[in-house]
PDB file of C-alpha atoms and ligand atoms in Angstrom:
ATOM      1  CA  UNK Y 802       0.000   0.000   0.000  1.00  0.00           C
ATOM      2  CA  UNK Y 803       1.590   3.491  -1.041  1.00  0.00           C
ATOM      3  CA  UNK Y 804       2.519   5.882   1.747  1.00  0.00           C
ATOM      4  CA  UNK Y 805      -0.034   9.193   1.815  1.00  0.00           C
ATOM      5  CA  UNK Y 806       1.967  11.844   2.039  1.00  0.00           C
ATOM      6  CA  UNK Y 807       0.913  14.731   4.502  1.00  0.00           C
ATOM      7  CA  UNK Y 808       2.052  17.858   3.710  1.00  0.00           C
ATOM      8  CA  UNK Y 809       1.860  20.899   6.304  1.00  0.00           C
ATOM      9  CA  UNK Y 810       1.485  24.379   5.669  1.00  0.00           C
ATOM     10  CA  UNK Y 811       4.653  26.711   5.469  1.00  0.00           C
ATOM     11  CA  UNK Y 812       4.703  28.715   8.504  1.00  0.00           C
ATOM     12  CA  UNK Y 813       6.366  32.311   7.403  1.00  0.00           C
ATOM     13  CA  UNK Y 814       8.277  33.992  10.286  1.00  0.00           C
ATOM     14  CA  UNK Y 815       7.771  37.561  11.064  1.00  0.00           C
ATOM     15  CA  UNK Y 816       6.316  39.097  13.837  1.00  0.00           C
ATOM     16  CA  UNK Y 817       2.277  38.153  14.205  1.00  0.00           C
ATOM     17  CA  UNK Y 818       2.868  35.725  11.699  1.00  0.00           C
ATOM     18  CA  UNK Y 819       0.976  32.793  11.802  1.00  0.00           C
ATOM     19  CA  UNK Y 820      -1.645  30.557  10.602  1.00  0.00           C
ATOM     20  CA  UNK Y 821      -4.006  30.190  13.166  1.00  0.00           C
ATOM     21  CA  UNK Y 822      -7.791  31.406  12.908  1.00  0.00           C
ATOM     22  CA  UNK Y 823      -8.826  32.264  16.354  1.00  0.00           C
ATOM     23  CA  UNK Y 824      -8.247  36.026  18.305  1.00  0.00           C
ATOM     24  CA  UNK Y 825      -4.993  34.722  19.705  1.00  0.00           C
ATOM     25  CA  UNK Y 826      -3.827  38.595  19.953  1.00  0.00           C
ATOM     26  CA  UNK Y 827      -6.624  38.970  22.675  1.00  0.00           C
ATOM     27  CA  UNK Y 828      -5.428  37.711  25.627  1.00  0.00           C
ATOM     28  CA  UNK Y 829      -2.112  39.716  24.923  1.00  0.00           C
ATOM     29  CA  UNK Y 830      -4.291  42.493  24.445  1.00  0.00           C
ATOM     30  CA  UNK Y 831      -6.152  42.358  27.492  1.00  0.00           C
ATOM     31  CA  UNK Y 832      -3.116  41.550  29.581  1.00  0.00           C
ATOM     32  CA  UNK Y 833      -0.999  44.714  28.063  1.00  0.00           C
ATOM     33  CA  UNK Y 834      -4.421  47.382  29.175  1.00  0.00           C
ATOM     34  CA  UNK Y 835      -5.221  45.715  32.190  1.00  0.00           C
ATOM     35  CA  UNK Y 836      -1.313  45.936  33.757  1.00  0.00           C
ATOM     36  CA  UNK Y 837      -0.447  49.378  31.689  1.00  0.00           C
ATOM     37  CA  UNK Y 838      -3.931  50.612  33.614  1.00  0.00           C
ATOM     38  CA  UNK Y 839      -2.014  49.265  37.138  1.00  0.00           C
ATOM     39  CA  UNK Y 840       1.133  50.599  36.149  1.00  0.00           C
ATOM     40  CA  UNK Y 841      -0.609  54.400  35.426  1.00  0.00           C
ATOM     41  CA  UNK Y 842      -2.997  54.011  38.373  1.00  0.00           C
ATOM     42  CA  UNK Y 843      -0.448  52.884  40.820  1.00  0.00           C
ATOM     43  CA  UNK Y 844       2.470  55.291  40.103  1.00  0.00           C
ATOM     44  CA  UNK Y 845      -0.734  57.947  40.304  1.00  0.00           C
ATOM     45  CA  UNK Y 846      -1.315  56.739  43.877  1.00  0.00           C
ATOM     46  CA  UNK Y 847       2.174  56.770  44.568  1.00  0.00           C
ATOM     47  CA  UNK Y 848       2.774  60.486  43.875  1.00  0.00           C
ATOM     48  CA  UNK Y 849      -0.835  61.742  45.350  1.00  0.00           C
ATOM     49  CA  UNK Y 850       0.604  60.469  48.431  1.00  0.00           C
ATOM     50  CA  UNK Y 851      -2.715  61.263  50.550  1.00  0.00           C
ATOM     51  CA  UNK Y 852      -6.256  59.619  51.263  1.00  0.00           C
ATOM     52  CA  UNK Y 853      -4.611  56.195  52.091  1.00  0.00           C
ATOM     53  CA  UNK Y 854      -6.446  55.879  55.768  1.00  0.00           C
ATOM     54  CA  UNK Y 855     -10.191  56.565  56.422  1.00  0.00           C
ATOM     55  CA  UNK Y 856     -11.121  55.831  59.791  1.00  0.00           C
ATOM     56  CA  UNK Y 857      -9.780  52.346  60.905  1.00  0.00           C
ATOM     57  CA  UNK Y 858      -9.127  51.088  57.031  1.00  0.00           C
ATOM     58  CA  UNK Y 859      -5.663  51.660  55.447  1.00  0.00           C
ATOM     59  CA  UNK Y 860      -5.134  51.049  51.725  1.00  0.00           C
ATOM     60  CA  UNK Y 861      -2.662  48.171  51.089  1.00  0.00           C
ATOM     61  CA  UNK Y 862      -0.376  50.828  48.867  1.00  0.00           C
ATOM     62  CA  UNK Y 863       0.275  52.359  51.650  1.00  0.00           C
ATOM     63  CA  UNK Y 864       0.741  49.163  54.305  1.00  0.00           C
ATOM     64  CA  UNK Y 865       2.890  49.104  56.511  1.00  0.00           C
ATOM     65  CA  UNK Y 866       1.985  52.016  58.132  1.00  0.00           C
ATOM     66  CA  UNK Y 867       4.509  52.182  61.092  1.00  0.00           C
ATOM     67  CA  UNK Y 868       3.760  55.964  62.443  1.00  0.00           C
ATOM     68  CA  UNK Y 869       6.603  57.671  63.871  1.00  0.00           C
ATOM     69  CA  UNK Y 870       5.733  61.176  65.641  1.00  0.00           C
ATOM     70  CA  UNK Y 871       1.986  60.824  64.458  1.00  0.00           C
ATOM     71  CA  UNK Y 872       3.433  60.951  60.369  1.00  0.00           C
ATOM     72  CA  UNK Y 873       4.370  57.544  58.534  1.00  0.00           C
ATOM     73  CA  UNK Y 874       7.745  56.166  59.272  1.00  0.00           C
ATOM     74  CA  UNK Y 875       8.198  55.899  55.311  1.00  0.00           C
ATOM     75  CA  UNK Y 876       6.973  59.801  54.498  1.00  0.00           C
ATOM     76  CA  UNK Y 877      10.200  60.872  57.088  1.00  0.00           C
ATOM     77  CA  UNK Y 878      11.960  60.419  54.291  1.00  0.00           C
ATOM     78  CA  UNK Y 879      12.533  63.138  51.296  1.00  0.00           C
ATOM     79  CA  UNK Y 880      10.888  63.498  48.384  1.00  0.00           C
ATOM     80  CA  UNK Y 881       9.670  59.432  48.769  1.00  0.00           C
ATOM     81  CA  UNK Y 882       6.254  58.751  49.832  1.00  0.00           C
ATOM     82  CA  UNK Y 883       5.533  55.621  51.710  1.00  0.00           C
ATOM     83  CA  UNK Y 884       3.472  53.708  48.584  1.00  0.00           C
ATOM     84  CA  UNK Y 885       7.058  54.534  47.070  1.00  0.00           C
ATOM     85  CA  UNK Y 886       9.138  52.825  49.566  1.00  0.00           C
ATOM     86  CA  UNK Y 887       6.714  49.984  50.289  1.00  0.00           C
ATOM     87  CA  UNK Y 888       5.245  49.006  46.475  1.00  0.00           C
ATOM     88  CA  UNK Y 889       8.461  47.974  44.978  1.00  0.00           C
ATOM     89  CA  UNK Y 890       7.989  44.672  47.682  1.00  0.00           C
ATOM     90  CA  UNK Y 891       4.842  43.428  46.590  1.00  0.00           C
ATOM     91  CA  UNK Y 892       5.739  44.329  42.862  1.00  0.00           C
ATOM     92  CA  UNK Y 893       8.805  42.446  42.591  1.00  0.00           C
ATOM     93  CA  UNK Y 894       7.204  39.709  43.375  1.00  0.00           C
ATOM     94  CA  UNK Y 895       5.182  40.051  40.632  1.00  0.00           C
ATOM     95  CA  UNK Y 896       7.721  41.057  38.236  1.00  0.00           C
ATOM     96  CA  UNK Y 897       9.303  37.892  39.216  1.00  0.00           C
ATOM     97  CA  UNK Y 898       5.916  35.236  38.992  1.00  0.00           C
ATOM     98  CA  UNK Y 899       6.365  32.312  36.671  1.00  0.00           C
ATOM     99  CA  UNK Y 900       2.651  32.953  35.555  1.00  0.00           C
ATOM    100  CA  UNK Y 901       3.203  37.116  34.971  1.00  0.00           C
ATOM    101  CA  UNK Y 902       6.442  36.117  32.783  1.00  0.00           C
ATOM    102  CA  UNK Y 903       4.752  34.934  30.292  1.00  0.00           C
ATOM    103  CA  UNK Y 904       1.782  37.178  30.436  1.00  0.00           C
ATOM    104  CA  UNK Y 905       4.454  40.169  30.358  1.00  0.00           C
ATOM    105  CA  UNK Y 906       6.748  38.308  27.458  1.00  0.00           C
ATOM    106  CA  UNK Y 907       4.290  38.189  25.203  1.00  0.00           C
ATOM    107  CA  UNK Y 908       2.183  40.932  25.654  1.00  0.00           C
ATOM    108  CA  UNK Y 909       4.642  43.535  26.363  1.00  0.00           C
ATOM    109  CA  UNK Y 910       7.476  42.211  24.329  1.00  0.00           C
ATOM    110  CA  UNK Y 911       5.865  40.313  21.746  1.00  0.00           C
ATOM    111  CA  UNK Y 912       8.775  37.171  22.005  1.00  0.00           C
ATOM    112  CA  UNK Y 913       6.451  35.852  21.420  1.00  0.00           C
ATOM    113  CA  UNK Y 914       3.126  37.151  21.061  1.00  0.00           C
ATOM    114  CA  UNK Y 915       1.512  34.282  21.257  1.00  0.00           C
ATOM    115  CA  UNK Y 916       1.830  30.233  20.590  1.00  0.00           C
ATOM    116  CA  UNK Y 917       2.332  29.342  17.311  1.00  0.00           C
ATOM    117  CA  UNK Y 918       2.565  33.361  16.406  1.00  0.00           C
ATOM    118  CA  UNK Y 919       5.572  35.058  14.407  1.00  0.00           C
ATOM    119  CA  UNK Y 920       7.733  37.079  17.108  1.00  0.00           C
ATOM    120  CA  UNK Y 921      10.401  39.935  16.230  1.00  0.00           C
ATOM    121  CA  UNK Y 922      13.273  38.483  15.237  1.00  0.00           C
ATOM    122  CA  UNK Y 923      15.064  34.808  14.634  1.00  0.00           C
ATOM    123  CA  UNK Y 924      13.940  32.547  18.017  1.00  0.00           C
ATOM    124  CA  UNK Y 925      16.639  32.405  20.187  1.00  0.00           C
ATOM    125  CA  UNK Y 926      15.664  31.489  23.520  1.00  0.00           C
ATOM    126  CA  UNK Y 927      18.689  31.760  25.972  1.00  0.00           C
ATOM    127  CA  UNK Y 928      16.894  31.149  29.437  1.00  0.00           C
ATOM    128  CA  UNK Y 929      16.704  34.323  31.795  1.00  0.00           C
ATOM    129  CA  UNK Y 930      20.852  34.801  31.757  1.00  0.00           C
ATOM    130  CA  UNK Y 931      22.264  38.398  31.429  1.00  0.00           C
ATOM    131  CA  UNK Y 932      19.694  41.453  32.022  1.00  0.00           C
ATOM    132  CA  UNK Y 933      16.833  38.560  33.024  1.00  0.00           C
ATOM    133  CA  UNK Y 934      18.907  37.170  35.739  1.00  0.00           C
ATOM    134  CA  UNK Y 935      17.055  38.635  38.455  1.00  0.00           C
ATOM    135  CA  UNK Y 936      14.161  36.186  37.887  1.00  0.00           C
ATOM    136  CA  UNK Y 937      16.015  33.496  39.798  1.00  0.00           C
ATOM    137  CA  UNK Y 938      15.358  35.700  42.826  1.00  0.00           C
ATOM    138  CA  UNK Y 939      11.770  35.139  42.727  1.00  0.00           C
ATOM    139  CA  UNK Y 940      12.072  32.608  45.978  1.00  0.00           C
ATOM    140  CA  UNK Y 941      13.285  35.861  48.017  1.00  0.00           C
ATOM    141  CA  UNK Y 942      10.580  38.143  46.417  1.00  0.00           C
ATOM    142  CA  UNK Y 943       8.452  35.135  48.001  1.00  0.00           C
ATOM    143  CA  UNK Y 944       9.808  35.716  51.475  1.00  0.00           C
ATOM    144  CA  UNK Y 945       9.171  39.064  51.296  1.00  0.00           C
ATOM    145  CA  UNK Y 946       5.265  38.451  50.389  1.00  0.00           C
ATOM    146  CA  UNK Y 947       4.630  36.516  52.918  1.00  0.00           C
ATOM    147  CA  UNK Y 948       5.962  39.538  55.498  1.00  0.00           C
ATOM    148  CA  UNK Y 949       3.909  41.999  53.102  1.00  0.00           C
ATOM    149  CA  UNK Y 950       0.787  39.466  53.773  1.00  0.00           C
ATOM    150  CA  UNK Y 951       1.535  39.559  57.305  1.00  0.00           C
ATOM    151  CA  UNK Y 952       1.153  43.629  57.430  1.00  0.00           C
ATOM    152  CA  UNK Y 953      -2.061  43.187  55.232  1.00  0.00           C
ATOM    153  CA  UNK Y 954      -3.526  40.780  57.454  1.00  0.00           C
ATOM    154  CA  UNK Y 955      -2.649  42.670  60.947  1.00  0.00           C
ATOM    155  CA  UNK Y 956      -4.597  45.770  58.715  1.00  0.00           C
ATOM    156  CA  UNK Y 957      -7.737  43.591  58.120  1.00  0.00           C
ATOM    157  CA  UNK Y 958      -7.335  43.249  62.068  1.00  0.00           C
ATOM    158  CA  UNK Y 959      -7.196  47.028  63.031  1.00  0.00           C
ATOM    159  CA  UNK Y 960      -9.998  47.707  60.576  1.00  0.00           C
ATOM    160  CA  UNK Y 961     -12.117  45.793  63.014  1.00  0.00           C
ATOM    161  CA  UNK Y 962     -11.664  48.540  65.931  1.00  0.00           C
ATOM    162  CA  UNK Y 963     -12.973  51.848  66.091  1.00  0.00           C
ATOM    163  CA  UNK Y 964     -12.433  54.984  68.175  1.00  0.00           C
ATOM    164  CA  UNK Y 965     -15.184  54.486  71.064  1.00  0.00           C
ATOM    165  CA  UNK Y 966     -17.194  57.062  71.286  1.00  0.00           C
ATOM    166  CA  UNK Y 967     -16.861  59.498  74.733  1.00  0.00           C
ATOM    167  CA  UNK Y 968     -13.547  57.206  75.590  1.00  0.00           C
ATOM    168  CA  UNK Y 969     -10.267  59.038  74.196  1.00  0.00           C
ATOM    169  CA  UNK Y 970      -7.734  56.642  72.721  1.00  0.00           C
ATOM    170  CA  UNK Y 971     -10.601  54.081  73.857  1.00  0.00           C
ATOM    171  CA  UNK Y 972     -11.601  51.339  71.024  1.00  0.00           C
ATOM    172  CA  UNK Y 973     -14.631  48.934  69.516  1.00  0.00           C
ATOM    173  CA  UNK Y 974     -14.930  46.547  68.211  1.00  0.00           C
ATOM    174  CA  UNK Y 975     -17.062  47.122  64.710  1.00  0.00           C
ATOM    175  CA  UNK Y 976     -17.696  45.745  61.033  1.00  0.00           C
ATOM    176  CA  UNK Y 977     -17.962  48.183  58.307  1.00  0.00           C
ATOM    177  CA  UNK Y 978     -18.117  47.277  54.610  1.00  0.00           C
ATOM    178  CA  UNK Y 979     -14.557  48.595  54.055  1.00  0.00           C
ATOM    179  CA  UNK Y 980     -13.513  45.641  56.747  1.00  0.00           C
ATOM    180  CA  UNK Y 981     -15.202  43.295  54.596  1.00  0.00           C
ATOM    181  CA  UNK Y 982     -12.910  44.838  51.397  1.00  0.00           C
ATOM    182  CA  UNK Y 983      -9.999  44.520  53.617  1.00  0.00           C
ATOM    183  CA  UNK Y 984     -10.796  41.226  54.228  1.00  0.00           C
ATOM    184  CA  UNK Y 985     -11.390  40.158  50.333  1.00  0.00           C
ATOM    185  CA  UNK Y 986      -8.128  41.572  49.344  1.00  0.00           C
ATOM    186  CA  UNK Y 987      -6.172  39.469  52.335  1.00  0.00           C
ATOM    187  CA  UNK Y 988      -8.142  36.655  50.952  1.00  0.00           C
ATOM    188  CA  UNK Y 989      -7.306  37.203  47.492  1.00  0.00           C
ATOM    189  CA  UNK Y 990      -3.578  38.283  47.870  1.00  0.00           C
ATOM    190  CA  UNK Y 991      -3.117  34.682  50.440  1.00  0.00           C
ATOM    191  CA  UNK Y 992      -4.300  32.557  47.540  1.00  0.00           C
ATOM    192  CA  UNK Y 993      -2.293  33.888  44.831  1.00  0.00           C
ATOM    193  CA  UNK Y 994       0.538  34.297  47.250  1.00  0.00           C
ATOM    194  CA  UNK Y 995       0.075  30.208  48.771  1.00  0.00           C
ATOM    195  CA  UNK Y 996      -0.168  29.507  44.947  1.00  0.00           C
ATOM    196  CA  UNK Y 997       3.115  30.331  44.050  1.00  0.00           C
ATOM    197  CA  UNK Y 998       5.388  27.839  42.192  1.00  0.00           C
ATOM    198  CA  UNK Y 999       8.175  28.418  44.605  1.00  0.00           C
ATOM    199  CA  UNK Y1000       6.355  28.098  47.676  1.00  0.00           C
ATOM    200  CA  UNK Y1001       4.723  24.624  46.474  1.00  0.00           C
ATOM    201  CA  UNK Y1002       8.747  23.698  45.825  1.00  0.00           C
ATOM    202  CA  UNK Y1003       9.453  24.859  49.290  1.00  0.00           C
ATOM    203  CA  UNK Y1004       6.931  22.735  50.593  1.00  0.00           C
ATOM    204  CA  UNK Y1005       6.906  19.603  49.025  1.00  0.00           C
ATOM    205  CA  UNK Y1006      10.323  20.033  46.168  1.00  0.00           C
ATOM    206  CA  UNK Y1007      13.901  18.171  46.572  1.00  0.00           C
ATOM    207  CA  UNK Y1008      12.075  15.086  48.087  1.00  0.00           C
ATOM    208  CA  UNK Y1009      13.036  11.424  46.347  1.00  0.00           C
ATOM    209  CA  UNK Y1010      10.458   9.725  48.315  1.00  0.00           C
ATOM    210  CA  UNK Y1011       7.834  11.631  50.932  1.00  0.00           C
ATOM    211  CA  UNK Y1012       7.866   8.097  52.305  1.00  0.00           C
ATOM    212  CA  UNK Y1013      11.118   8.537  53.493  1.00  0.00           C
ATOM    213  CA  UNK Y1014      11.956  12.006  54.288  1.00  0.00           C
ATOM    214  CA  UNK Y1015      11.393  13.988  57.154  1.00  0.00           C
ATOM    215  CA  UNK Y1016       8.258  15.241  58.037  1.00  0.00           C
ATOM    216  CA  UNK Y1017       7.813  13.368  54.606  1.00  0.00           C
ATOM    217  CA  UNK Y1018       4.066  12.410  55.328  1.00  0.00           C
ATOM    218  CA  UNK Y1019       3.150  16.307  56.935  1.00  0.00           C
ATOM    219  CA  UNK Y1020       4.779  17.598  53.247  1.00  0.00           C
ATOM    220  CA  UNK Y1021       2.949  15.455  51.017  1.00  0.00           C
ATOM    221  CA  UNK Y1022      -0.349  16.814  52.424  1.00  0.00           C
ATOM    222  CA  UNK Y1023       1.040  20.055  52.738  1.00  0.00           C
ATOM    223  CA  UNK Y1024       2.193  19.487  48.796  1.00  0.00           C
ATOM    224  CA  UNK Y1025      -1.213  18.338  47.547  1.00  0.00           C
ATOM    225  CA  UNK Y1026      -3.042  20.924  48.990  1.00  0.00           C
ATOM    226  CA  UNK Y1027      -0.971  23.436  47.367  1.00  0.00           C
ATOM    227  CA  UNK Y1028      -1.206  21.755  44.439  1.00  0.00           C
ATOM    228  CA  UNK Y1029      -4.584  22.112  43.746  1.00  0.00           C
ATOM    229  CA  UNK Y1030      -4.403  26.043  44.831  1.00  0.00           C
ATOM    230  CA  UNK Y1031      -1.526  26.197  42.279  1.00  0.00           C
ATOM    231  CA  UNK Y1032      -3.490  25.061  39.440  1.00  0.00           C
ATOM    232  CA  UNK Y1033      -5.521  28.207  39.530  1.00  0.00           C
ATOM    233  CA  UNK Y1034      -2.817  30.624  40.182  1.00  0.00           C
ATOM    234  CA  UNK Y1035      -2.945  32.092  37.142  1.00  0.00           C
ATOM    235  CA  UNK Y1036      -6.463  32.886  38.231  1.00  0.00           C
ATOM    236  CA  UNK Y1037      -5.294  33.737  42.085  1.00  0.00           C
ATOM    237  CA  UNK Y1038      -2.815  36.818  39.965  1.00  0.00           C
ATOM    238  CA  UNK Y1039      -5.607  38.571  38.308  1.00  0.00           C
ATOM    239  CA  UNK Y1040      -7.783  38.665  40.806  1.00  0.00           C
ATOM    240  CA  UNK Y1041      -5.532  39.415  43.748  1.00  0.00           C
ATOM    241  CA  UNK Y1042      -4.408  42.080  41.338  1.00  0.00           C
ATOM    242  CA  UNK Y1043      -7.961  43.658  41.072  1.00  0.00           C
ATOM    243  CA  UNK Y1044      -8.487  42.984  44.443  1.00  0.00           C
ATOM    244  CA  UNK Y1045      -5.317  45.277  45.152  1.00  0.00           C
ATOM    245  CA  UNK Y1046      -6.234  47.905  43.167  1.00  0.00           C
ATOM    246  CA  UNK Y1047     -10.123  48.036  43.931  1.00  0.00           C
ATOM    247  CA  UNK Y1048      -9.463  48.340  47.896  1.00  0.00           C
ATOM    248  CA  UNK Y1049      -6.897  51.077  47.717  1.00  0.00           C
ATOM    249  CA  UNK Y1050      -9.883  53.129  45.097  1.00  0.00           C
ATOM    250  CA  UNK Y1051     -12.448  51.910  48.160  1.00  0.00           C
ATOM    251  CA  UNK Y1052     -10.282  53.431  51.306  1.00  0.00           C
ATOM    252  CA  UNK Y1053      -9.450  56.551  48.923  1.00  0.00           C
ATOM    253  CA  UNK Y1054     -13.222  57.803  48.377  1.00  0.00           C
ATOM    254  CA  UNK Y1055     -14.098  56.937  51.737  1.00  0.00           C
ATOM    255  CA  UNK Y1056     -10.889  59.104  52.640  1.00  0.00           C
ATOM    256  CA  UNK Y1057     -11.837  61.992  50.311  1.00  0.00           C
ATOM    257  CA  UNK Y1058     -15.312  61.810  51.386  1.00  0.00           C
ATOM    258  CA  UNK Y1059     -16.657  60.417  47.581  1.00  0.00           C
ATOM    259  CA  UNK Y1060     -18.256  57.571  49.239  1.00  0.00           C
ATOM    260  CA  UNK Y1061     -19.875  56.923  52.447  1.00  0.00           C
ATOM    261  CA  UNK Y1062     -18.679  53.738  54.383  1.00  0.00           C
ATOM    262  CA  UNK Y1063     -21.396  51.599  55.785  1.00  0.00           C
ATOM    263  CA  UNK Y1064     -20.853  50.026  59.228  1.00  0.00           C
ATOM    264  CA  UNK Y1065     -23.009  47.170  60.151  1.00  0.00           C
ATOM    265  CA  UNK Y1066     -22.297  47.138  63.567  1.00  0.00           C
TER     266      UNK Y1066
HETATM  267  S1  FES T2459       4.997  31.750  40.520  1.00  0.00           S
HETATM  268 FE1  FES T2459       3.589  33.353  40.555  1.00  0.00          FE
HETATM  269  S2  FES T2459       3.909  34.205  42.483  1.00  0.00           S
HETATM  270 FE2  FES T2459       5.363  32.595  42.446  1.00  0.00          FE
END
């Protein structure tokens, strides 16, 4: 019986290039606005520099807020506000993600824009060496998360207690809806945070056998359960992300008075 031969379509190279039918440029798209928006929005916050605390609430730009003489700790310092000193943490770790690498390569730098999709110039993939080598550090940016989330999370706290009226320096405790905003960005921010690829390594990676390591049996459940957060990290960074950005916009028009908090009790 005679061989059929199949023959495949010439892909051309050149950047977009390709032969595939479906919008392939809109994720790329979508990821290029959404973290330009950030960028603009965050830098904006940055430089305002004001209407980062409303009553017990405290945006997480501005977190931590370690007071020193009744002003920031961070603002004692020229020229820099605080959301200066303290978003280059929680952004490096970002920067750094596994997931946001790939959203960033392709949609910021095209290389490439997308699988299957022409990119600039001749593929030559070199791993992150030379200007990219930073990315190895992503397992410190980690570290310094998880001391970020720790901040966030002693916020969500202090949101809970309000100045008692008739009592000076006196305290209650109270739920308002920005407490419950507080609370959904912790959330959010511990998920995409316990997600990471480097944190399920540090919990369950450089094991042979779970059998026969120690705490072997404590890191395989450990493992699984981040295992099944990690699958939806990519998921965990976009909304954290929002979540981020929405509850600093929530404690800044309580702040400015554009919005009206509600307290439930
Ligand atoms: S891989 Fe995304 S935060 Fe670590």
């Amino acid at each position: 019986m005679a061989n059929s031969v199949v023959r495949l379509p010439i892909f051309e190279p050149g950047l977009g290039k390709t032969l595939r039918r479906d919008a392939w440029w809109a994720g790329p798209l979508a990821t290029f606005t959404i973290l330009s928006a950030f960028i603009v929005y965050a830098t904006f916050r940055a430089f305002e520099n004001r209407y980062f605390e409303a009553g017990p609430y405290l945006s997480p730009f501005f977190s931590p807020y370690i007071p020193v003489g009744g002003i920031p700790l961070a603002s004692s310092i020229p020229f820099l506000s605080p959301a200066m000193l303290i978003l280059p943490g929680p952004a490096g770790f970002r920067l750094t993600c596994y997931y946001y690498r790939k959203a960033y390569y392709r949609s910021f730098g095209m290389d490439p824009p997308a699988c299957a999709v022409g990119e600039r110039s001749a593929h030559k993939y070199n791993g992150e060496t030379k200007l990219f080598l930073f990315q190895n550090l992503h397992r410190f940016a980690l570290y310094v998360a998880i001391v970020f989330l720790g901040f966030l999370w002693h916020d969500f706290i202090k949101s809970l207690f309000w100045p008692a009226p008739g009592q000076s320096g006196g305290t209650e405790f109270g739920v308002g809806l920005g407490s419950l905003v507080i609370l959904a960005n912790c959330t959010f921010l511990s998920l995409y945070t316990f997600s990471c690829h480097s944190w399920r390594h540090l919990v369950g990676g450089s094991v042979n056998s779970f059998s026969t390591a120690p705490f072997g049996k404590l890191r395989h459940t450990l493992w699984s359960q981040v295992s099944v957060l990690n699958k939806n990290h990519m998921l965990f960074a976009w909304v954290s992300l929002f979540g981020v950005a929405l509850t600093d916009v929530y404690v800044r028009s309580v702040a400015s008075g554009a919005f009206q908090d509600v307290r439930f009790f």
